[in-house]
PDB file of C-alpha atoms in Angstrom:
ATOM      1  CA  MET A   6    -175.539 -38.976 -40.253  1.00  0.00           C
ATOM      2  CA  THR A   7    -177.029 -36.152 -42.325  1.00  0.00           C
ATOM      3  CA  ALA A   8    -179.803 -37.314 -44.633  1.00  0.00           C
ATOM      4  CA  ALA A   9    -179.183 -36.999 -48.342  1.00  0.00           C
ATOM      5  CA  PRO A  10    -181.050 -34.078 -49.936  1.00  0.00           C
ATOM      6  CA  ALA A  11    -184.046 -34.800 -52.088  1.00  0.00           C
ATOM      7  CA  ALA A  12    -183.470 -35.023 -55.819  1.00  0.00           C
ATOM      8  CA  TRP A  13    -183.306 -31.725 -57.682  1.00  0.00           C
ATOM      9  CA  ASN A  14    -186.385 -31.548 -59.880  1.00  0.00           C
ATOM     10  CA  ASP A  15    -186.033 -28.078 -61.406  1.00  0.00           C
ATOM     11  CA  SER A  16    -183.932 -27.266 -64.438  1.00  0.00           C
ATOM     12  CA  PRO A  17    -180.334 -26.334 -63.554  1.00  0.00           C
ATOM     13  CA  VAL A  18    -179.636 -22.631 -63.121  1.00  0.00           C
ATOM     14  CA  GLN A  19    -177.436 -21.435 -65.991  1.00  0.00           C
ATOM     15  CA  VAL A  20    -174.529 -19.553 -64.381  1.00  0.00           C
ATOM     16  CA  GLY A  21    -171.880 -17.356 -65.968  1.00  0.00           C
ATOM     17  CA  LEU A  22    -168.607 -16.914 -64.088  1.00  0.00           C
ATOM     18  CA  VAL A  23    -166.729 -13.613 -63.857  1.00  0.00           C
ATOM     19  CA  GLY A  24    -163.035 -14.230 -63.219  1.00  0.00           C
ATOM     20  CA  ALA A  25    -160.530 -16.968 -63.988  1.00  0.00           C
ATOM     21  CA  GLY A  26    -158.006 -16.785 -61.164  1.00  0.00           C
ATOM     22  CA  PRO A  27    -156.967 -19.525 -58.714  1.00  0.00           C
ATOM     23  CA  TRP A  28    -160.182 -19.430 -56.658  1.00  0.00           C
ATOM     24  CA  ALA A  29    -162.363 -19.383 -59.772  1.00  0.00           C
ATOM     25  CA  ARG A  30    -160.608 -22.482 -61.073  1.00  0.00           C
ATOM     26  CA  ALA A  31    -160.338 -24.335 -57.765  1.00  0.00           C
ATOM     27  CA  MET A  32    -163.819 -23.683 -56.459  1.00  0.00           C
ATOM     28  CA  HIS A  33    -166.345 -21.680 -58.477  1.00  0.00           C
ATOM     29  CA  ALA A  34    -166.020 -23.377 -61.851  1.00  0.00           C
ATOM     30  CA  ARG A  35    -165.808 -26.853 -60.332  1.00  0.00           C
ATOM     31  CA  MET A  36    -168.743 -26.282 -57.971  1.00  0.00           C
ATOM     32  CA  LEU A  37    -171.068 -24.713 -60.538  1.00  0.00           C
ATOM     33  CA  ALA A  38    -170.307 -27.354 -63.152  1.00  0.00           C
ATOM     34  CA  ALA A  39    -170.925 -30.259 -60.762  1.00  0.00           C
ATOM     35  CA  GLY A  40    -174.699 -29.754 -60.680  1.00  0.00           C
ATOM     36  CA  PRO A  41    -177.372 -30.917 -60.795  1.00  0.00           C
ATOM     37  CA  GLU A  42    -178.724 -27.632 -59.441  1.00  0.00           C
ATOM     38  CA  THR A  43    -176.484 -25.397 -61.566  1.00  0.00           C
ATOM     39  CA  ARG A  44    -174.673 -25.536 -64.881  1.00  0.00           C
ATOM     40  CA  LEU A  45    -171.588 -23.487 -65.771  1.00  0.00           C
ATOM     41  CA  THR A  46    -172.403 -21.994 -69.153  1.00  0.00           C
ATOM     42  CA  ALA A  47    -169.804 -19.255 -69.738  1.00  0.00           C
ATOM     43  CA  VAL A  48    -166.652 -17.675 -68.302  1.00  0.00           C
ATOM     44  CA  TRP A  49    -165.479 -14.098 -68.804  1.00  0.00           C
ATOM     45  CA  ALA A  50    -162.192 -12.683 -67.531  1.00  0.00           C
ATOM     46  CA  ARG A  51    -159.889  -9.813 -68.342  1.00  0.00           C
ATOM     47  CA  ARG A  52    -157.656 -12.304 -70.174  1.00  0.00           C
ATOM     48  CA  PHE A  53    -159.487 -14.425 -72.741  1.00  0.00           C
ATOM     49  CA  ASP A  54    -156.890 -17.206 -72.549  1.00  0.00           C
ATOM     50  CA  ALA A  55    -157.487 -17.532 -68.803  1.00  0.00           C
ATOM     51  CA  ALA A  56    -161.246 -17.646 -69.352  1.00  0.00           C
ATOM     52  CA  ARG A  57    -160.795 -20.381 -71.943  1.00  0.00           C
ATOM     53  CA  GLU A  58    -158.565 -22.443 -69.641  1.00  0.00           C
ATOM     54  CA  THR A  59    -161.126 -22.161 -66.837  1.00  0.00           C
ATOM     55  CA  ALA A  60    -164.125 -22.995 -69.021  1.00  0.00           C
ATOM     56  CA  ALA A  61    -162.652 -25.848 -71.095  1.00  0.00           C
ATOM     57  CA  PRO A  62    -162.656 -28.689 -68.516  1.00  0.00           C
ATOM     58  CA  TYR A  63    -166.402 -28.258 -68.028  1.00  0.00           C
ATOM     59  CA  GLY A  64    -167.529 -27.730 -71.593  1.00  0.00           C
ATOM     60  CA  ALA A  65    -168.418 -24.113 -70.810  1.00  0.00           C
ATOM     61  CA  ARG A  66    -167.972 -21.244 -73.219  1.00  0.00           C
ATOM     62  CA  ALA A  67    -165.219 -18.647 -72.900  1.00  0.00           C
ATOM     63  CA  VAL A  68    -166.621 -15.257 -73.909  1.00  0.00           C
ATOM     64  CA  ALA A  69    -164.835 -12.091 -74.971  1.00  0.00           C
ATOM     65  CA  SER A  70    -167.117  -9.553 -73.291  1.00  0.00           C
ATOM     66  CA  PHE A  71    -169.276  -9.181 -70.236  1.00  0.00           C
ATOM     67  CA  GLU A  72    -172.281  -8.505 -72.465  1.00  0.00           C
ATOM     68  CA  GLU A  73    -171.748 -11.878 -74.142  1.00  0.00           C
ATOM     69  CA  LEU A  74    -171.624 -13.511 -70.703  1.00  0.00           C
ATOM     70  CA  LEU A  75    -174.993 -11.984 -69.831  1.00  0.00           C
ATOM     71  CA  ASP A  76    -176.434 -13.365 -73.061  1.00  0.00           C
ATOM     72  CA  ASN A  77    -175.431 -16.884 -72.011  1.00  0.00           C
ATOM     73  CA  CYS A  78    -176.663 -17.147 -68.418  1.00  0.00           C
ATOM     74  CA  GLU A  79    -179.479 -16.434 -65.980  1.00  0.00           C
ATOM     75  CA  ALA A  80    -177.202 -15.891 -62.978  1.00  0.00           C
ATOM     76  CA  VAL A  81    -173.691 -14.488 -62.522  1.00  0.00           C
ATOM     77  CA  ALA A  82    -171.025 -15.675 -60.081  1.00  0.00           C
ATOM     78  CA  ARG A  83    -168.278 -13.198 -59.213  1.00  0.00           C
ATOM     79  CA  VAL A  84    -164.940 -14.123 -57.671  1.00  0.00           C
ATOM     80  CA  PRO A  85    -163.016 -11.537 -55.608  1.00  0.00           C
ATOM     81  CA  LEU A  86    -161.922  -8.831 -58.043  1.00  0.00           C
ATOM     82  CA  PRO A  87    -161.821  -5.669 -55.942  1.00  0.00           C
ATOM     83  CA  SER A  88    -160.179  -3.655 -58.710  1.00  0.00           C
ATOM     84  CA  ALA A  89    -163.174  -4.329 -60.951  1.00  0.00           C
ATOM     85  CA  CYS A  90    -165.791  -5.778 -58.644  1.00  0.00           C
ATOM     86  CA  GLU A  91    -168.406  -3.036 -58.724  1.00  0.00           C
ATOM     87  CA  ALA A  92    -169.469  -2.475 -62.330  1.00  0.00           C
ATOM     88  CA  PRO A  93    -170.043  -6.051 -63.633  1.00  0.00           C
ATOM     89  CA  PRO A  94    -172.314  -7.209 -60.759  1.00  0.00           C
ATOM     90  CA  ALA A  95    -174.321  -3.976 -60.849  1.00  0.00           C
ATOM     91  CA  ARG A  96    -174.759  -4.339 -64.610  1.00  0.00           C
ATOM     92  CA  ALA A  97    -175.771  -7.969 -64.145  1.00  0.00           C
ATOM     93  CA  ALA A  98    -178.376  -6.966 -61.560  1.00  0.00           C
ATOM     94  CA  LYS A  99    -179.793  -4.318 -63.890  1.00  0.00           C
ATOM     95  CA  ALA A 100    -180.015  -7.027 -66.567  1.00  0.00           C
ATOM     96  CA  GLY A 101    -182.133  -9.137 -64.189  1.00  0.00           C
ATOM     97  CA  LYS A 102    -179.462 -11.707 -63.349  1.00  0.00           C
ATOM     98  CA  ALA A 103    -179.223 -13.341 -59.933  1.00  0.00           C
ATOM     99  CA  LEU A 104    -175.834 -12.894 -58.263  1.00  0.00           C
ATOM    100  CA  LEU A 105    -173.528 -15.265 -56.397  1.00  0.00           C
ATOM    101  CA  LEU A 106    -170.973 -12.945 -54.822  1.00  0.00           C
ATOM    102  CA  GLU A 107    -167.629 -13.516 -53.183  1.00  0.00           C
ATOM    103  CA  LYS A 108    -166.577 -11.331 -50.301  1.00  0.00           C
ATOM    104  CA  PRO A 109    -165.770  -8.528 -49.961  1.00  0.00           C
ATOM    105  CA  LEU A 110    -168.850  -6.951 -51.476  1.00  0.00           C
ATOM    106  CA  GLY A 111    -166.651  -4.089 -52.661  1.00  0.00           C
ATOM    107  CA  PRO A 112    -163.136  -2.685 -52.267  1.00  0.00           C
ATOM    108  CA  ASP A 113    -164.573  -0.054 -49.915  1.00  0.00           C
ATOM    109  CA  LEU A 114    -167.834   0.890 -48.227  1.00  0.00           C
ATOM    110  CA  PRO A 115    -169.162   3.346 -50.883  1.00  0.00           C
ATOM    111  CA  SER A 116    -168.754   0.775 -53.664  1.00  0.00           C
ATOM    112  CA  ALA A 117    -170.376  -1.934 -51.528  1.00  0.00           C
ATOM    113  CA  GLN A 118    -173.287   0.408 -50.825  1.00  0.00           C
ATOM    114  CA  ARG A 119    -173.749   1.136 -54.530  1.00  0.00           C
ATOM    115  CA  LEU A 120    -173.781  -2.561 -55.382  1.00  0.00           C
ATOM    116  CA  ALA A 121    -176.253  -3.438 -52.631  1.00  0.00           C
ATOM    117  CA  ASP A 122    -178.498  -0.570 -53.735  1.00  0.00           C
ATOM    118  CA  ALA A 123    -178.330  -1.707 -57.379  1.00  0.00           C
ATOM    119  CA  ILE A 124    -179.333  -5.230 -56.344  1.00  0.00           C
ATOM    120  CA  ASP A 125    -182.227  -3.920 -54.260  1.00  0.00           C
ATOM    121  CA  GLU A 126    -183.386  -1.641 -57.052  1.00  0.00           C
ATOM    122  CA  ALA A 127    -183.309  -4.501 -59.566  1.00  0.00           C
ATOM    123  CA  GLY A 128    -185.033  -6.876 -57.161  1.00  0.00           C
ATOM    124  CA  VAL A 129    -182.761  -9.808 -58.043  1.00  0.00           C
ATOM    125  CA  VAL A 130    -181.599 -12.644 -55.816  1.00  0.00           C
ATOM    126  CA  SER A 131    -178.136 -12.330 -54.290  1.00  0.00           C
ATOM    127  CA  GLN A 132    -176.069 -14.686 -52.166  1.00  0.00           C
ATOM    128  CA  LEU A 133    -172.625 -14.491 -50.551  1.00  0.00           C
ATOM    129  CA  VAL A 134    -169.972 -17.192 -50.714  1.00  0.00           C
ATOM    130  CA  LEU A 135    -169.133 -17.158 -47.007  1.00  0.00           C
ATOM    131  CA  THR A 136    -167.826 -20.687 -47.356  1.00  0.00           C
ATOM    132  CA  LYS A 137    -167.857 -21.947 -43.779  1.00  0.00           C
ATOM    133  CA  ARG A 138    -171.486 -20.904 -43.291  1.00  0.00           C
ATOM    134  CA  TYR A 139    -172.592 -23.746 -45.551  1.00  0.00           C
ATOM    135  CA  HIS A 140    -170.983 -26.501 -43.478  1.00  0.00           C
ATOM    136  CA  PRO A 141    -173.212 -28.478 -41.081  1.00  0.00           C
ATOM    137  CA  ILE A 142    -170.691 -28.157 -38.240  1.00  0.00           C
ATOM    138  CA  THR A 143    -170.735 -24.353 -38.545  1.00  0.00           C
ATOM    139  CA  ARG A 144    -174.528 -24.320 -38.485  1.00  0.00           C
ATOM    140  CA  GLU A 145    -174.602 -26.574 -35.427  1.00  0.00           C
ATOM    141  CA  PHE A 146    -172.178 -24.244 -33.639  1.00  0.00           C
ATOM    142  CA  ILE A 147    -174.204 -21.125 -34.433  1.00  0.00           C
ATOM    143  CA  SER A 148    -177.434 -22.812 -33.364  1.00  0.00           C
ATOM    144  CA  ALA A 149    -175.880 -23.925 -30.053  1.00  0.00           C
ATOM    145  CA  ALA A 150    -174.350 -20.485 -29.462  1.00  0.00           C
ATOM    146  CA  ARG A 151    -177.729 -18.799 -29.847  1.00  0.00           C
ATOM    147  CA  GLN A 152    -179.111 -20.908 -26.992  1.00  0.00           C
ATOM    148  CA  VAL A 153    -176.627 -19.719 -24.369  1.00  0.00           C
ATOM    149  CA  ASP A 154    -175.638 -16.476 -22.667  1.00  0.00           C
ATOM    150  CA  VAL A 155    -172.312 -15.320 -24.084  1.00  0.00           C
ATOM    151  CA  ALA A 156    -170.342 -12.768 -22.067  1.00  0.00           C
ATOM    152  CA  GLY A 157    -167.254 -12.739 -24.248  1.00  0.00           C
ATOM    153  CA  ALA A 158    -165.488 -14.461 -27.095  1.00  0.00           C
ATOM    154  CA  ARG A 159    -162.042 -14.732 -28.583  1.00  0.00           C
ATOM    155  CA  SER A 160    -161.333 -15.820 -32.120  1.00  0.00           C
ATOM    156  CA  CYS A 161    -158.717 -15.942 -34.842  1.00  0.00           C
ATOM    157  CA  TYR A 162    -158.322 -16.558 -38.561  1.00  0.00           C
ATOM    158  CA  LEU A 163    -154.650 -17.033 -39.383  1.00  0.00           C
ATOM    159  CA  HIS A 164    -152.642 -18.399 -42.307  1.00  0.00           C
ATOM    160  CA  GLY A 165    -149.594 -17.691 -44.453  1.00  0.00           C
ATOM    161  CA  ALA A 166    -151.102 -17.509 -47.946  1.00  0.00           C
ATOM    162  CA  PHE A 167    -150.021 -13.888 -48.379  1.00  0.00           C
ATOM    163  CA  LEU A 168    -146.372 -14.928 -48.021  1.00  0.00           C
ATOM    164  CA  GLY A 169    -146.380 -16.439 -51.514  1.00  0.00           C
ATOM    165  CA  GLY A 170    -148.286 -18.650 -53.925  1.00  0.00           C
ATOM    166  CA  ASP A 171    -151.458 -18.354 -55.972  1.00  0.00           C
ATOM    167  CA  PHE A 172    -153.383 -16.425 -53.331  1.00  0.00           C
ATOM    168  CA  ALA A 173    -150.733 -13.775 -52.717  1.00  0.00           C
ATOM    169  CA  THR A 174    -152.577 -11.569 -55.191  1.00  0.00           C
ATOM    170  CA  THR A 175    -152.098  -7.824 -55.531  1.00  0.00           C
ATOM    171  CA  TRP A 176    -155.302  -6.789 -53.812  1.00  0.00           C
ATOM    172  CA  ARG A 177    -154.697  -9.138 -50.863  1.00  0.00           C
ATOM    173  CA  LEU A 178    -151.153  -7.858 -50.401  1.00  0.00           C
ATOM    174  CA  GLU A 179    -152.335  -4.240 -50.595  1.00  0.00           C
ATOM    175  CA  GLN A 180    -155.453  -4.559 -48.425  1.00  0.00           C
ATOM    176  CA  GLY A 181    -154.412  -7.340 -46.084  1.00  0.00           C
ATOM    177  CA  ALA A 182    -156.357  -9.731 -43.911  1.00  0.00           C
ATOM    178  CA  LEU A 183    -159.121  -7.383 -42.791  1.00  0.00           C
ATOM    179  CA  LEU A 184    -160.770  -7.153 -46.209  1.00  0.00           C
ATOM    180  CA  ASP A 185    -160.065 -10.787 -47.127  1.00  0.00           C
ATOM    181  CA  LEU A 186    -160.479 -12.772 -43.892  1.00  0.00           C
ATOM    182  CA  GLY A 187    -162.440 -10.201 -41.902  1.00  0.00           C
ATOM    183  CA  PRO A 188    -165.822 -10.842 -43.551  1.00  0.00           C
ATOM    184  CA  HIS A 189    -165.665 -14.530 -42.608  1.00  0.00           C
ATOM    185  CA  LEU A 190    -164.764 -14.060 -38.945  1.00  0.00           C
ATOM    186  CA  LEU A 191    -166.978 -11.016 -38.368  1.00  0.00           C
ATOM    187  CA  ASP A 192    -169.903 -12.873 -39.920  1.00  0.00           C
ATOM    188  CA  LEU A 193    -169.407 -15.858 -37.622  1.00  0.00           C
ATOM    189  CA  LEU A 194    -169.065 -13.700 -34.496  1.00  0.00           C
ATOM    190  CA  ASP A 195    -172.094 -11.620 -35.472  1.00  0.00           C
ATOM    191  CA  ALA A 196    -174.164 -14.768 -36.068  1.00  0.00           C
ATOM    192  CA  ALA A 197    -173.022 -16.719 -33.000  1.00  0.00           C
ATOM    193  CA  VAL A 198    -172.531 -14.074 -30.296  1.00  0.00           C
ATOM    194  CA  GLY A 199    -175.112 -11.525 -31.449  1.00  0.00           C
ATOM    195  CA  PRO A 200    -175.255  -8.550 -33.815  1.00  0.00           C
ATOM    196  CA  ILE A 201    -172.075  -6.463 -33.724  1.00  0.00           C
ATOM    197  CA  ALA A 202    -172.748  -2.792 -33.030  1.00  0.00           C
ATOM    198  CA  HIS A 203    -169.204  -1.466 -33.229  1.00  0.00           C
ATOM    199  CA  VAL A 204    -165.684  -2.617 -34.112  1.00  0.00           C
ATOM    200  CA  ARG A 205    -162.307  -1.117 -33.213  1.00  0.00           C
ATOM    201  CA  GLY A 206    -159.143  -2.259 -34.929  1.00  0.00           C
ATOM    202  CA  THR A 207    -155.478  -2.005 -34.040  1.00  0.00           C
ATOM    203  CA  GLY A 208    -152.434  -3.120 -35.979  1.00  0.00           C
ATOM    204  CA  ASP A 209    -151.529  -3.458 -39.645  1.00  0.00           C
ATOM    205  CA  PRO A 210    -153.957  -5.547 -41.772  1.00  0.00           C
ATOM    206  CA  ARG A 211    -151.042  -6.511 -44.018  1.00  0.00           C
ATOM    207  CA  ARG A 212    -149.239  -8.132 -41.075  1.00  0.00           C
ATOM    208  CA  TRP A 213    -151.541  -8.620 -38.072  1.00  0.00           C
ATOM    209  CA  ILE A 214    -154.710  -6.834 -37.017  1.00  0.00           C
ATOM    210  CA  GLU A 215    -156.651  -7.182 -33.780  1.00  0.00           C
ATOM    211  CA  LEU A 216    -160.374  -6.380 -33.598  1.00  0.00           C
ATOM    212  CA  THR A 217    -162.510  -5.630 -30.561  1.00  0.00           C
ATOM    213  CA  CYS A 218    -166.223  -6.097 -31.267  1.00  0.00           C
ATOM    214  CA  GLU A 219    -169.009  -4.721 -29.082  1.00  0.00           C
ATOM    215  CA  HIS A 220    -172.247  -6.653 -29.538  1.00  0.00           C
ATOM    216  CA  THR A 221    -175.756  -5.271 -29.043  1.00  0.00           C
ATOM    217  CA  ASN A 222    -176.394  -7.780 -26.219  1.00  0.00           C
ATOM    218  CA  GLY A 223    -173.445  -6.427 -24.208  1.00  0.00           C
ATOM    219  CA  ALA A 224    -170.987  -9.172 -25.098  1.00  0.00           C
ATOM    220  CA  VAL A 225    -167.470  -8.296 -26.227  1.00  0.00           C
ATOM    221  CA  SER A 226    -165.404 -10.380 -28.631  1.00  0.00           C
ATOM    222  CA  GLN A 227    -161.832 -10.282 -29.862  1.00  0.00           C
ATOM    223  CA  ALA A 228    -160.651 -11.317 -33.322  1.00  0.00           C
ATOM    224  CA  SER A 229    -157.084 -11.786 -34.557  1.00  0.00           C
ATOM    225  CA  LEU A 230    -156.488 -11.739 -38.314  1.00  0.00           C
ATOM    226  CA  SER A 231    -153.403 -12.369 -40.404  1.00  0.00           C
ATOM    227  CA  GLY A 232    -152.520 -13.886 -43.744  1.00  0.00           C
ATOM    228  CA  SER A 233    -148.807 -13.301 -43.251  1.00  0.00           C
ATOM    229  CA  VAL A 234    -147.764 -15.756 -40.548  1.00  0.00           C
ATOM    230  CA  ARG A 235    -145.992 -19.049 -41.249  1.00  0.00           C
ATOM    231  CA  LEU A 236    -148.207 -21.904 -40.037  1.00  0.00           C
ATOM    232  CA  PRO A 237    -148.469 -25.609 -40.910  1.00  0.00           C
ATOM    233  CA  GLN A 238    -152.191 -25.147 -41.596  1.00  0.00           C
ATOM    234  CA  VAL A 239    -154.917 -22.521 -41.467  1.00  0.00           C
ATOM    235  CA  ILE A 240    -156.265 -21.744 -37.999  1.00  0.00           C
ATOM    236  CA  THR A 241    -159.889 -20.621 -37.698  1.00  0.00           C
ATOM    237  CA  ARG A 242    -161.133 -20.844 -34.139  1.00  0.00           C
ATOM    238  CA  ILE A 243    -163.847 -19.231 -32.000  1.00  0.00           C
ATOM    239  CA  GLU A 244    -164.234 -19.705 -28.235  1.00  0.00           C
ATOM    240  CA  LEU A 245    -167.357 -18.506 -26.444  1.00  0.00           C
ATOM    241  CA  PHE A 246    -167.416 -17.868 -22.686  1.00  0.00           C
ATOM    242  CA  GLY A 247    -170.173 -17.185 -20.168  1.00  0.00           C
ATOM    243  CA  PRO A 248    -172.003 -18.798 -17.237  1.00  0.00           C
ATOM    244  CA  HIS A 249    -172.184 -22.034 -19.263  1.00  0.00           C
ATOM    245  CA  PRO A 250    -169.434 -24.478 -20.257  1.00  0.00           C
ATOM    246  CA  GLY A 251    -167.451 -22.869 -23.063  1.00  0.00           C
ATOM    247  CA  LEU A 252    -168.358 -23.496 -26.685  1.00  0.00           C
ATOM    248  CA  VAL A 253    -165.565 -23.960 -29.223  1.00  0.00           C
ATOM    249  CA  TYR A 254    -165.647 -23.843 -33.019  1.00  0.00           C
ATOM    250  CA  ASP A 255    -162.513 -25.037 -34.784  1.00  0.00           C
ATOM    251  CA  THR A 256    -162.152 -25.734 -38.512  1.00  0.00           C
ATOM    252  CA  ALA A 257    -158.987 -27.862 -38.246  1.00  0.00           C
ATOM    253  CA  GLU A 258    -160.902 -31.030 -39.149  1.00  0.00           C
ATOM    254  CA  LEU A 259    -163.540 -29.364 -41.296  1.00  0.00           C
ATOM    255  CA  ASP A 260    -163.810 -30.680 -44.863  1.00  0.00           C
ATOM    256  CA  HIS A 261    -164.632 -27.689 -47.049  1.00  0.00           C
ATOM    257  CA  ASP A 262    -165.792 -29.943 -49.863  1.00  0.00           C
ATOM    258  CA  GLU A 263    -168.910 -30.529 -47.772  1.00  0.00           C
ATOM    259  CA  CYS A 264    -169.795 -26.839 -48.141  1.00  0.00           C
ATOM    260  CA  TRP A 265    -170.069 -26.687 -51.928  1.00  0.00           C
ATOM    261  CA  PRO A 266    -173.162 -28.887 -52.507  1.00  0.00           C
ATOM    262  CA  VAL A 267    -175.047 -26.980 -49.812  1.00  0.00           C
ATOM    263  CA  LEU A 268    -174.022 -23.605 -51.227  1.00  0.00           C
ATOM    264  CA  ARG A 269    -174.928 -24.630 -54.770  1.00  0.00           C
ATOM    265  CA  ARG A 270    -178.300 -26.030 -53.822  1.00  0.00           C
ATOM    266  CA  GLU A 271    -179.282 -23.051 -51.656  1.00  0.00           C
ATOM    267  CA  PHE A 272    -178.303 -20.594 -54.380  1.00  0.00           C
ATOM    268  CA  ALA A 273    -180.266 -22.507 -57.016  1.00  0.00           C
ATOM    269  CA  THR A 274    -183.274 -22.704 -54.691  1.00  0.00           C
ATOM    270  CA  ALA A 275    -183.056 -18.954 -54.059  1.00  0.00           C
ATOM    271  CA  VAL A 276    -182.967 -18.295 -57.813  1.00  0.00           C
ATOM    272  CA  ARG A 277    -185.888 -20.597 -58.570  1.00  0.00           C
ATOM    273  CA  THR A 278    -188.029 -19.205 -55.727  1.00  0.00           C
ATOM    274  CA  GLY A 279    -186.931 -15.593 -56.209  1.00  0.00           C
ATOM    275  CA  THR A 280    -186.070 -15.325 -52.496  1.00  0.00           C
ATOM    276  CA  SER A 281    -182.589 -14.544 -51.163  1.00  0.00           C
ATOM    277  CA  THR A 282    -181.268 -16.276 -48.045  1.00  0.00           C
ATOM    278  CA  GLU A 283    -179.977 -14.390 -45.003  1.00  0.00           C
ATOM    279  CA  LEU A 284    -176.550 -14.390 -46.671  1.00  0.00           C
ATOM    280  CA  SER A 285    -177.572 -11.834 -49.269  1.00  0.00           C
ATOM    281  CA  ALA A 286    -175.760  -8.726 -50.482  1.00  0.00           C
ATOM    282  CA  ARG A 287    -177.306  -6.848 -47.545  1.00  0.00           C
ATOM    283  CA  ARG A 288    -175.372  -9.153 -45.233  1.00  0.00           C
ATOM    284  CA  GLY A 289    -172.240  -8.294 -47.175  1.00  0.00           C
ATOM    285  CA  LEU A 290    -172.971  -4.594 -46.758  1.00  0.00           C
ATOM    286  CA  HIS A 291    -173.347  -5.030 -42.990  1.00  0.00           C
ATOM    287  CA  LEU A 292    -169.965  -6.750 -42.846  1.00  0.00           C
ATOM    288  CA  GLN A 293    -168.411  -4.026 -44.994  1.00  0.00           C
ATOM    289  CA  ARG A 294    -169.665  -1.368 -42.570  1.00  0.00           C
ATOM    290  CA  LEU A 295    -168.002  -3.219 -39.701  1.00  0.00           C
ATOM    291  CA  ILE A 296    -164.747  -3.416 -41.652  1.00  0.00           C
ATOM    292  CA  ALA A 297    -164.932   0.312 -42.346  1.00  0.00           C
ATOM    293  CA  GLN A 298    -165.398   0.980 -38.628  1.00  0.00           C
ATOM    294  CA  ALA A 299    -162.327  -1.098 -37.838  1.00  0.00           C
ATOM    295  CA  THR A 300    -160.165   1.146 -40.030  1.00  0.00           C
ATOM    296  CA  GLN A 301    -161.373   4.428 -38.523  1.00  0.00           C
ATOM    297  CA  THR A 302    -159.037   6.339 -36.245  1.00  0.00           C
ATOM    298  CA  ASP A 303    -160.188   8.426 -33.296  1.00  0.00           C
TER     299      ASP A 303
END
């Protein structure tokens, strides 16, 4: 059994939330308001009514402008808004605010580069919401994988959310699984197998895309991605092969609610110490470069 974390003795980090869509309501607002490490202070969205609906259950303030959000927080959390995801975080960084960032870092590589550079220039803390990375089972898998010789791996991240429902949003339908699911799976392969040097992609990200990853240690991995296949539940699975018994990571029984307290605490600790974790915006930029490679044609 995992030991309970020590009591949080610092003041809660005051966080403003950018966005009021399904993921903001289901995860970000609920997680940040739960504390004790953070407190949701304000919500800003393109529609004020949506911001108010997201903020109200937690006693947070709905604000009419991004500038007002900055006046009411010390850190900013951004949900995936690729159509408007570059300017607000960069402005927040320039204002000295720490950043909790959803993937992708940007809608494309140039915008991701600009955001990462703005964060570096401002010297503020940044952290990515790569959800599965905050679960103990994921961390145990990565730790075990780093102790063995991996020759090859196969993996998949598959679901049917793009077929309809709250998460069949415009940007997901236009960009497909590579930009939405790709950061998660590429991050896990990069962390478990070894740094990825190059990625080749085949297929249509809006239907099914297959990635071949060449790692710096000579290993090769395969990744299948789709958000447009009818399944009874999400499948996220990684199998590692080599001269050892195979290692398998499967999220079928993983309770994602166990991720949120870890994520919240590590972000608050990063803010209070002024030190980003390995899952900073620079990590997001690395993943964005791999995604860009996957879309290149010879």
